[in-house]
Backbone as JSON, one array per atom type, in Angstrom:
{
  "sequence": "MRLALEEAKLALKEDELPVGAVVVRGNKVWGKGHRTGDGNTRLDHGEMRALREALDRNHKLGNEMTIYTTLEPCVMCFGAILNSRIKRVVYSLEDPYGGATHFQPAHMPERHRIKFPEITKGILRGEVKILFREFFITTQDEYWSGHPENPLVRVCL",
  "N": [[-60.03, 147.48, -54.92], [-57.85, 146.93, -53.44], [-56.01, 148.91, -54.15], [-57.17, 151.16, -53.0], [-56.87, 150.42, -50.37], [-54.09, 150.57, -50.16], [-53.77, 153.35, -50.41], [-55.05, 154.07, -48.05], [-53.25, 153.09, -46.19], [-51.18, 154.88, -46.55], [-52.34, 157.18, -45.48], [-52.59, 156.35, -42.82], [-49.9, 156.2, -42.08], [-49.41, 158.87, -41.84], [-50.66, 159.52, -39.55], [-53.38, 159.85, -39.89], [-56.91, 159.33, -40.25], [-57.49, 156.21, -41.67], [-58.52, 156.43, -44.49], [-58.8, 155.62, -47.75], [-59.1, 156.06, -51.26], [-60.02, 155.19, -54.6], [-60.77, 155.97, -57.99], [-62.1, 154.38, -60.7], [-62.3, 153.38, -64.15], [-63.21, 150.84, -66.07], [-60.28, 149.05, -66.3], [-58.61, 151.06, -65.62], [-57.11, 153.42, -63.5], [-58.36, 156.47, -62.59], [-58.33, 158.39, -60.67], [-57.01, 158.97, -57.38], [-56.77, 158.99, -53.81], [-56.18, 160.03, -50.39], [-56.77, 160.65, -46.89], [-55.11, 163.48, -45.62], [-52.95, 165.54, -43.64], [-52.37, 167.83, -44.86], [-54.19, 169.66, -46.03], [-57.47, 171.02, -45.6], [-58.89, 169.12, -43.28], [-61.54, 168.64, -42.9], [-62.68, 168.89, -45.36], [-61.0, 167.73, -47.28], [-61.28, 164.85, -47.85], [-60.47, 161.41, -48.53], [-62.08, 160.37, -50.61], [-62.99, 162.71, -51.83], [-60.63, 163.8, -52.81], [-59.86, 161.81, -54.64], [-62.07, 161.82, -56.41], [-61.92, 164.46, -57.39], [-59.47, 164.41, -58.77], [-60.01, 162.43, -60.72], [-62.27, 163.46, -62.1], [-61.37, 165.89, -62.94], [-59.71, 165.09, -64.92], [-61.46, 163.96, -66.78], [-64.51, 164.98, -66.85], [-66.87, 164.06, -67.95], [-67.11, 161.36, -67.78], [-68.17, 160.31, -65.45], [-70.51, 158.7, -65.13], [-69.6, 156.26, -65.92], [-67.84, 155.36, -64.13], [-66.37, 153.81, -61.19], [-66.12, 154.13, -57.7], [-63.88, 153.16, -55.24], [-63.58, 152.76, -51.83], [-62.2, 152.82, -48.53], [-63.78, 153.34, -46.35], [-67.21, 153.73, -45.61], [-68.72, 156.28, -47.45], [-69.12, 159.65, -46.26], [-71.73, 162.13, -45.69], [-71.0, 164.45, -47.15], [-69.12, 163.43, -49.03], [-70.65, 161.45, -50.28], [-72.64, 163.02, -51.39], [-71.07, 164.4, -53.26], [-70.37, 162.26, -54.86], [-72.9, 161.55, -55.87], [-73.47, 163.93, -57.29], [-71.49, 163.78, -59.17], [-72.26, 161.74, -60.7], [-71.36, 159.12, -60.42], [-71.17, 155.71, -61.15], [-70.99, 153.41, -59.53], [-70.46, 152.53, -56.11], [-68.1, 151.23, -53.99], [-67.32, 149.97, -50.9], [-65.38, 149.25, -47.92], [-65.58, 149.24, -44.99], [-68.31, 149.8, -42.88], [-69.74, 152.87, -41.72], [-71.07, 153.68, -38.91], [-71.26, 156.06, -37.62], [-71.02, 158.29, -39.38], [-71.65, 157.52, -41.97], [-73.25, 157.56, -45.23], [-74.46, 156.09, -47.25], [-76.75, 154.68, -46.94], [-78.95, 156.22, -47.32], [-82.15, 156.64, -48.68], [-83.06, 156.49, -52.06], [-85.65, 157.31, -52.8], [-86.22, 159.43, -51.17], [-84.78, 161.5, -52.08], [-83.9, 164.35, -54.18], [-85.18, 164.42, -57.54], [-83.15, 164.48, -59.54], [-81.08, 163.06, -58.39], [-82.17, 160.6, -57.81], [-82.47, 159.47, -60.29], [-79.89, 158.79, -61.17], [-78.83, 157.16, -59.16], [-76.22, 155.53, -57.49], [-75.0, 152.12, -57.75], [-74.48, 150.21, -54.84], [-71.95, 148.56, -53.14], [-70.88, 146.75, -50.41], [-68.52, 145.95, -47.74], [-66.23, 144.79, -48.85], [-63.04, 143.48, -48.47], [-63.26, 144.01, -45.77], [-62.31, 143.0, -43.26], [-59.48, 143.35, -43.4], [-59.32, 146.12, -43.67], [-60.55, 146.94, -41.33], [-58.63, 146.22, -39.47], [-56.64, 148.15, -40.01], [-58.01, 150.49, -39.22], [-58.41, 149.89, -36.53], [-55.75, 149.89, -35.62], [-55.2, 152.61, -36.06], [-57.02, 153.85, -34.24], [-56.04, 152.92, -31.8], [-53.47, 153.96, -31.68], [-53.51, 156.69, -32.31], [-52.85, 160.18, -31.82], [-54.62, 162.11, -32.14], [-56.93, 164.07, -30.69], [-59.65, 164.2, -31.19], [-60.44, 161.64, -31.96], [-59.14, 159.9, -30.09], [-60.17, 160.82, -27.73], [-62.8, 160.12, -27.68], [-63.99, 157.38, -27.12], [-66.5, 156.28, -27.18], [-67.59, 156.75, -29.62], [-69.46, 155.54, -32.36], [-68.09, 154.51, -34.67], [-65.52, 154.05, -33.73], [-66.11, 152.12, -31.79], [-66.99, 149.99, -33.44], [-64.59, 149.18, -34.52], [-62.86, 148.57, -32.44]],
  "CA": [[-60.08, 147.82, -53.51], [-56.47, 146.85, -52.93], [-55.37, 150.22, -54.34], [-57.74, 152.03, -51.96], [-56.22, 149.99, -49.13], [-52.74, 151.15, -50.17], [-53.95, 154.77, -50.1], [-55.39, 154.15, -46.62], [-52.01, 152.88, -45.45], [-50.45, 156.15, -46.6], [-52.99, 158.05, -44.5], [-52.23, 155.85, -41.49], [-48.51, 156.61, -41.82], [-49.45, 160.29, -41.52], [-51.53, 159.6, -38.37], [-54.71, 160.29, -40.33], [-57.9, 158.27, -40.38], [-57.05, 155.48, -42.86], [-59.47, 156.41, -45.59], [-58.18, 155.69, -49.06], [-60.1, 155.9, -52.32], [-59.62, 155.24, -56.01], [-61.86, 156.03, -58.97], [-61.67, 153.61, -61.87], [-63.18, 153.11, -65.29], [-62.6, 149.64, -66.63], [-59.1, 148.68, -65.52], [-57.74, 152.23, -65.51], [-57.3, 154.32, -62.36], [-58.48, 157.86, -63.03], [-58.05, 159.26, -59.53], [-56.79, 158.3, -56.1], [-56.55, 159.95, -52.74], [-56.32, 159.61, -48.99], [-56.77, 161.77, -45.94], [-53.8, 163.99, -45.25], [-52.98, 166.72, -42.79], [-51.91, 168.95, -45.69], [-55.23, 170.64, -46.33], [-58.57, 171.11, -44.66], [-59.3, 167.73, -43.05], [-63.01, 168.54, -42.98], [-63.08, 168.87, -46.76], [-60.09, 166.93, -48.11], [-61.41, 163.42, -47.59], [-59.89, 160.58, -49.59], [-63.0, 160.28, -51.74], [-63.02, 164.01, -52.52], [-59.36, 163.93, -53.56], [-59.91, 160.88, -55.78], [-63.07, 162.33, -57.35], [-61.4, 165.67, -58.02], [-58.45, 164.03, -59.75], [-60.63, 161.7, -61.83], [-63.18, 164.28, -62.88], [-60.56, 166.92, -63.6], [-59.16, 164.47, -66.12], [-62.56, 163.84, -67.74], [-65.74, 165.1, -66.07], [-68.01, 163.46, -68.62], [-67.1, 159.9, -67.62], [-68.66, 159.91, -64.14], [-71.49, 157.61, -65.18], [-68.92, 155.01, -66.29], [-66.78, 155.14, -63.13], [-66.62, 153.21, -59.88], [-65.23, 154.58, -56.65], [-63.58, 152.2, -54.19], [-63.12, 153.48, -50.65], [-62.06, 151.94, -47.38], [-64.81, 153.64, -45.37], [-68.46, 154.21, -46.18], [-68.66, 157.73, -47.63], [-69.91, 160.54, -45.42], [-72.74, 162.89, -46.42], [-70.34, 165.32, -48.13], [-68.54, 162.62, -50.11], [-71.73, 160.79, -51.02], [-73.23, 164.07, -52.22], [-70.17, 164.63, -54.4], [-70.51, 161.07, -55.72], [-74.17, 161.71, -56.57], [-73.35, 165.03, -58.26], [-70.54, 163.36, -60.2], [-72.92, 160.68, -61.45], [-70.58, 157.89, -60.33], [-72.04, 154.55, -61.41], [-70.95, 152.38, -58.48], [-69.68, 152.81, -54.91], [-67.69, 150.01, -53.3], [-66.58, 150.33, -49.7], [-65.0, 148.15, -47.04], [-66.06, 149.31, -43.61], [-69.46, 150.66, -42.65], [-69.5, 153.95, -40.77], [-72.32, 153.96, -38.2], [-71.2, 157.43, -37.1], [-71.21, 159.32, -40.39], [-71.87, 156.99, -43.31], [-74.45, 158.1, -45.86], [-74.94, 155.33, -48.41], [-78.04, 154.05, -46.63], [-80.04, 157.13, -47.67], [-83.05, 156.05, -49.66], [-83.24, 157.33, -53.25], [-87.01, 157.86, -52.86], [-86.27, 160.66, -50.38], [-83.83, 162.45, -52.67], [-84.4, 165.06, -55.35], [-85.27, 163.58, -58.73], [-81.88, 164.38, -60.29], [-80.23, 162.06, -57.74], [-82.84, 159.29, -57.92], [-82.27, 158.97, -61.66], [-78.53, 158.25, -61.32], [-78.36, 156.65, -57.88], [-75.22, 154.49, -57.78], [-75.04, 150.78, -57.16], [-73.67, 150.21, -53.62], [-71.42, 147.25, -52.72], [-70.17, 146.99, -49.15], [-67.89, 144.84, -47.04], [-65.08, 144.23, -49.58], [-61.81, 143.56, -47.66], [-63.65, 144.62, -44.49], [-61.42, 142.56, -42.19], [-58.18, 144.01, -43.54], [-59.49, 147.55, -43.42], [-60.86, 147.09, -39.9], [-57.32, 146.15, -38.77], [-56.02, 149.48, -40.15], [-58.73, 151.44, -38.38], [-58.11, 149.55, -35.14], [-54.41, 150.41, -35.36], [-55.31, 154.06, -35.96], [-57.69, 154.26, -33.0], [-55.19, 152.57, -30.66], [-52.21, 154.72, -31.66], [-53.62, 158.1, -32.69], [-52.73, 161.27, -30.85], [-55.69, 163.03, -32.49], [-57.87, 164.1, -29.55], [-61.01, 163.99, -31.67], [-60.71, 160.2, -31.94], [-58.7, 159.26, -28.85], [-60.98, 161.31, -26.62], [-64.2, 159.71, -27.83], [-64.09, 155.93, -27.32], [-67.9, 155.9, -27.34], [-67.97, 156.99, -31.01], [-69.85, 154.27, -32.96], [-67.06, 153.98, -35.57], [-64.45, 153.53, -32.86], [-66.61, 150.87, -31.18], [-67.01, 148.94, -34.47], [-63.22, 148.75, -34.82], [-62.17, 148.06, -31.24]],
  "C": [[-58.69, 147.77, -52.89], [-55.74, 148.2, -53.06], [-55.9, 151.23, -53.31], [-57.11, 151.7, -50.61], [-54.81, 150.55, -49.04], [-52.79, 152.66, -49.87], [-54.24, 154.95, -48.61], [-54.14, 153.96, -45.76], [-51.15, 154.14, -45.46], [-51.03, 157.14, -45.59], [-52.59, 157.64, -43.08], [-50.81, 156.25, -41.11], [-48.42, 158.08, -41.42], [-50.31, 160.57, -40.29], [-52.88, 160.23, -38.73], [-55.63, 159.08, -40.38], [-57.63, 157.54, -41.69], [-58.13, 155.31, -43.93], [-58.7, 156.61, -46.88], [-59.24, 155.44, -50.11], [-59.44, 155.93, -53.68], [-60.87, 155.27, -56.87], [-61.33, 155.34, -60.23], [-62.76, 153.59, -62.94], [-62.52, 151.96, -66.01], [-61.45, 149.23, -65.73], [-58.16, 149.86, -65.3], [-58.11, 153.08, -64.29], [-57.29, 155.75, -62.88], [-58.16, 158.84, -61.9], [-57.83, 158.45, -58.27], [-56.54, 159.37, -55.05], [-56.69, 159.32, -51.37], [-56.33, 160.85, -48.11], [-55.33, 162.18, -45.67], [-54.0, 165.17, -44.32], [-52.6, 167.96, -43.56], [-52.95, 170.05, -45.85], [-56.24, 170.74, -45.22], [-59.13, 169.71, -44.45], [-60.81, 167.57, -43.06], [-63.5, 168.45, -44.43], [-62.24, 167.94, -47.62], [-60.12, 165.46, -47.72], [-60.82, 162.66, -48.76], [-60.77, 160.51, -50.82], [-63.01, 161.58, -52.54], [-61.76, 164.2, -53.36], [-59.38, 163.05, -54.8], [-60.9, 161.36, -56.84], [-62.54, 163.54, -58.11], [-60.39, 165.31, -59.1], [-59.08, 163.36, -60.97], [-61.46, 162.62, -62.71], [-62.48, 165.47, -63.51], [-59.97, 166.38, -64.9], [-60.22, 164.29, -67.2], [-63.88, 163.82, -66.98], [-66.95, 164.41, -66.69], [-68.12, 161.95, -68.38], [-67.65, 159.42, -66.28], [-69.59, 158.72, -64.17], [-70.89, 156.28, -65.63], [-67.89, 154.6, -65.24], [-67.3, 154.49, -61.86], [-65.64, 153.82, -58.9], [-65.12, 153.48, -55.61], [-63.04, 152.99, -53.01], [-63.13, 152.56, -49.44], [-63.13, 152.17, -46.32], [-66.06, 154.13, -46.1], [-68.43, 155.73, -46.29], [-69.6, 158.49, -46.7], [-70.92, 161.29, -46.3], [-72.1, 163.76, -47.5], [-69.83, 164.51, -49.32], [-69.62, 161.94, -50.93], [-72.46, 161.8, -51.89], [-72.39, 164.36, -53.45], [-70.24, 163.46, -55.38], [-71.8, 161.17, -56.53], [-74.06, 162.79, -57.65], [-72.42, 164.68, -59.41], [-71.11, 162.26, -61.09], [-72.11, 159.38, -61.49], [-71.53, 156.7, -60.38], [-72.12, 153.59, -60.21], [-70.04, 152.84, -57.35], [-69.39, 151.48, -54.23], [-66.9, 150.43, -52.08], [-66.36, 149.12, -48.8], [-65.75, 148.16, -45.72], [-67.23, 150.27, -43.49], [-69.12, 151.72, -41.6], [-70.81, 154.29, -40.07], [-72.37, 155.38, -37.63], [-71.55, 158.47, -38.16], [-71.47, 158.82, -41.8], [-73.21, 157.41, -43.9], [-75.01, 157.25, -47.0], [-76.29, 154.65, -48.16], [-79.23, 154.97, -46.94], [-80.88, 156.52, -48.78], [-83.25, 156.99, -50.85], [-84.62, 157.99, -53.3], [-87.12, 159.19, -52.11], [-85.35, 161.74, -50.93], [-84.48, 163.21, -53.82], [-84.31, 164.16, -56.59], [-83.93, 163.4, -59.44], [-80.94, 163.35, -59.68], [-80.86, 160.67, -57.79], [-82.54, 158.65, -59.26], [-80.92, 158.25, -61.8], [-77.97, 157.72, -60.0], [-77.4, 155.48, -58.13], [-75.54, 153.14, -57.14], [-74.09, 150.81, -55.96], [-73.25, 148.77, -53.31], [-70.6, 147.5, -51.46], [-69.5, 145.73, -48.62], [-66.68, 144.23, -47.73], [-63.8, 144.52, -48.79], [-62.06, 144.18, -46.29], [-62.68, 144.26, -43.37], [-60.07, 143.26, -42.22], [-58.27, 145.49, -43.21], [-59.77, 147.8, -41.94], [-59.58, 147.04, -39.06], [-56.61, 147.5, -38.85], [-56.7, 150.5, -39.24], [-58.47, 151.16, -36.9], [-56.73, 150.09, -34.75], [-54.45, 151.93, -35.19], [-55.9, 154.47, -34.61], [-56.87, 153.95, -31.76], [-54.0, 153.5, -30.55], [-52.35, 156.22, -31.88], [-53.44, 159.05, -31.51], [-53.81, 162.33, -31.11], [-56.77, 162.97, -31.4], [-59.32, 163.86, -29.97], [-61.37, 162.5, -31.56], [-60.31, 159.57, -30.62], [-59.55, 159.66, -27.66], [-62.43, 160.9, -26.68], [-64.34, 158.21, -28.09], [-65.52, 155.44, -27.51], [-68.41, 156.11, -28.78], [-68.31, 155.64, -31.67], [-68.82, 153.67, -33.92], [-65.91, 153.38, -34.77], [-64.88, 152.19, -32.27], [-66.65, 149.71, -32.18], [-65.62, 148.34, -34.63], [-62.48, 148.18, -33.62], [-62.96, 146.94, -30.65]]
}
């Protein structure tokens, strides 16, 4: 999780939501990523970047990998995690606005129920919350600064 936190700090330096992610198998990092302003911010989430890098290196190992991320994955990222057959998801900060790990496997298609990942939450939550608080206080991004009522913003402030 410390490596995901370092990725999140890189995003924060770029005035991006401090989401950092790493995909590991055993003690080896297979992929890492963070939000950047370089690409499409709606699609290039930290988890997507980390998954792409890891699975491009070896797509058959998904069921042996764990993804660590600073924020609970959104619907898009969690769907990619399910499709990648990632074994375990570990995240720091819950996302009451867009998080998707609370979806119940019983309500999902069979192919996703079979390989539903183990979910671990709250790891380094305090440290990550400080990064998000700093982002929400200092960002010039109107999407976040203009919506103080957003549930994620309220959790962090």
